[in-house]
Amino acid sequence: MKLITDSISLSTRGDADIIDITPQVSALLGKHGFTHGQALVFVSGSTAGITTIEYEPGLLKDIPAAFEKIAPKGARYHHEDTWRDGNGHSHVRAALLGCSLTVPFKDGRLLLGVWQQIVLIDFDNRPRRREVVVQMSGE
Ligand code: ZN
């Protein structure tokens, strides 16, 4: 049993930008010689989230549209009283989505469905650099 923590750095466009990070997570298993265990995928920051989706053009529109209904950009957010940074909706959306995910892997392969990819969604109101921590445990 070993435990290794590594990370993936990426740039996003913000505004519910959805990025498929499955290839990078998968590559880290190979890099560290893991075959069997779990990968914890965690984004540092309170305006982005991690989930899985079917990464296809329709959902890349449907998911931002759903979040626009749940936490609209133009609504009144008390977060503005604290920082005036215009991203109250980003924090609410990120809190609802969650910041981490654990994915099991076996025979060196993530046990995702065929139409299931690991994605980072950046809800902030501007382009950002993001650090996604991947902590692998197993053998
Ligand atoms: Zn803020």
mmCIF file of C-alpha atoms in Angstrom, residues 18 42 50:
data_model
loop_
_atom_site.group_PDB
_atom_site.id
_atom_site.type_symbol
_atom_site.label_atom_id
_atom_site.label_comp_id
_atom_site.label_asym_id
_atom_site.label_seq_id
_atom_site.Cartn_x
_atom_site.Cartn_y
_atom_site.Cartn_z
ATOM 1 C CA ILE A 18 -16.035 22.562 -18.126
ATOM 2 C CA PHE A 42 -9.750 17.626 -5.288
ATOM 3 C CA ILE A 50 -15.327 18.455 -9.548
#
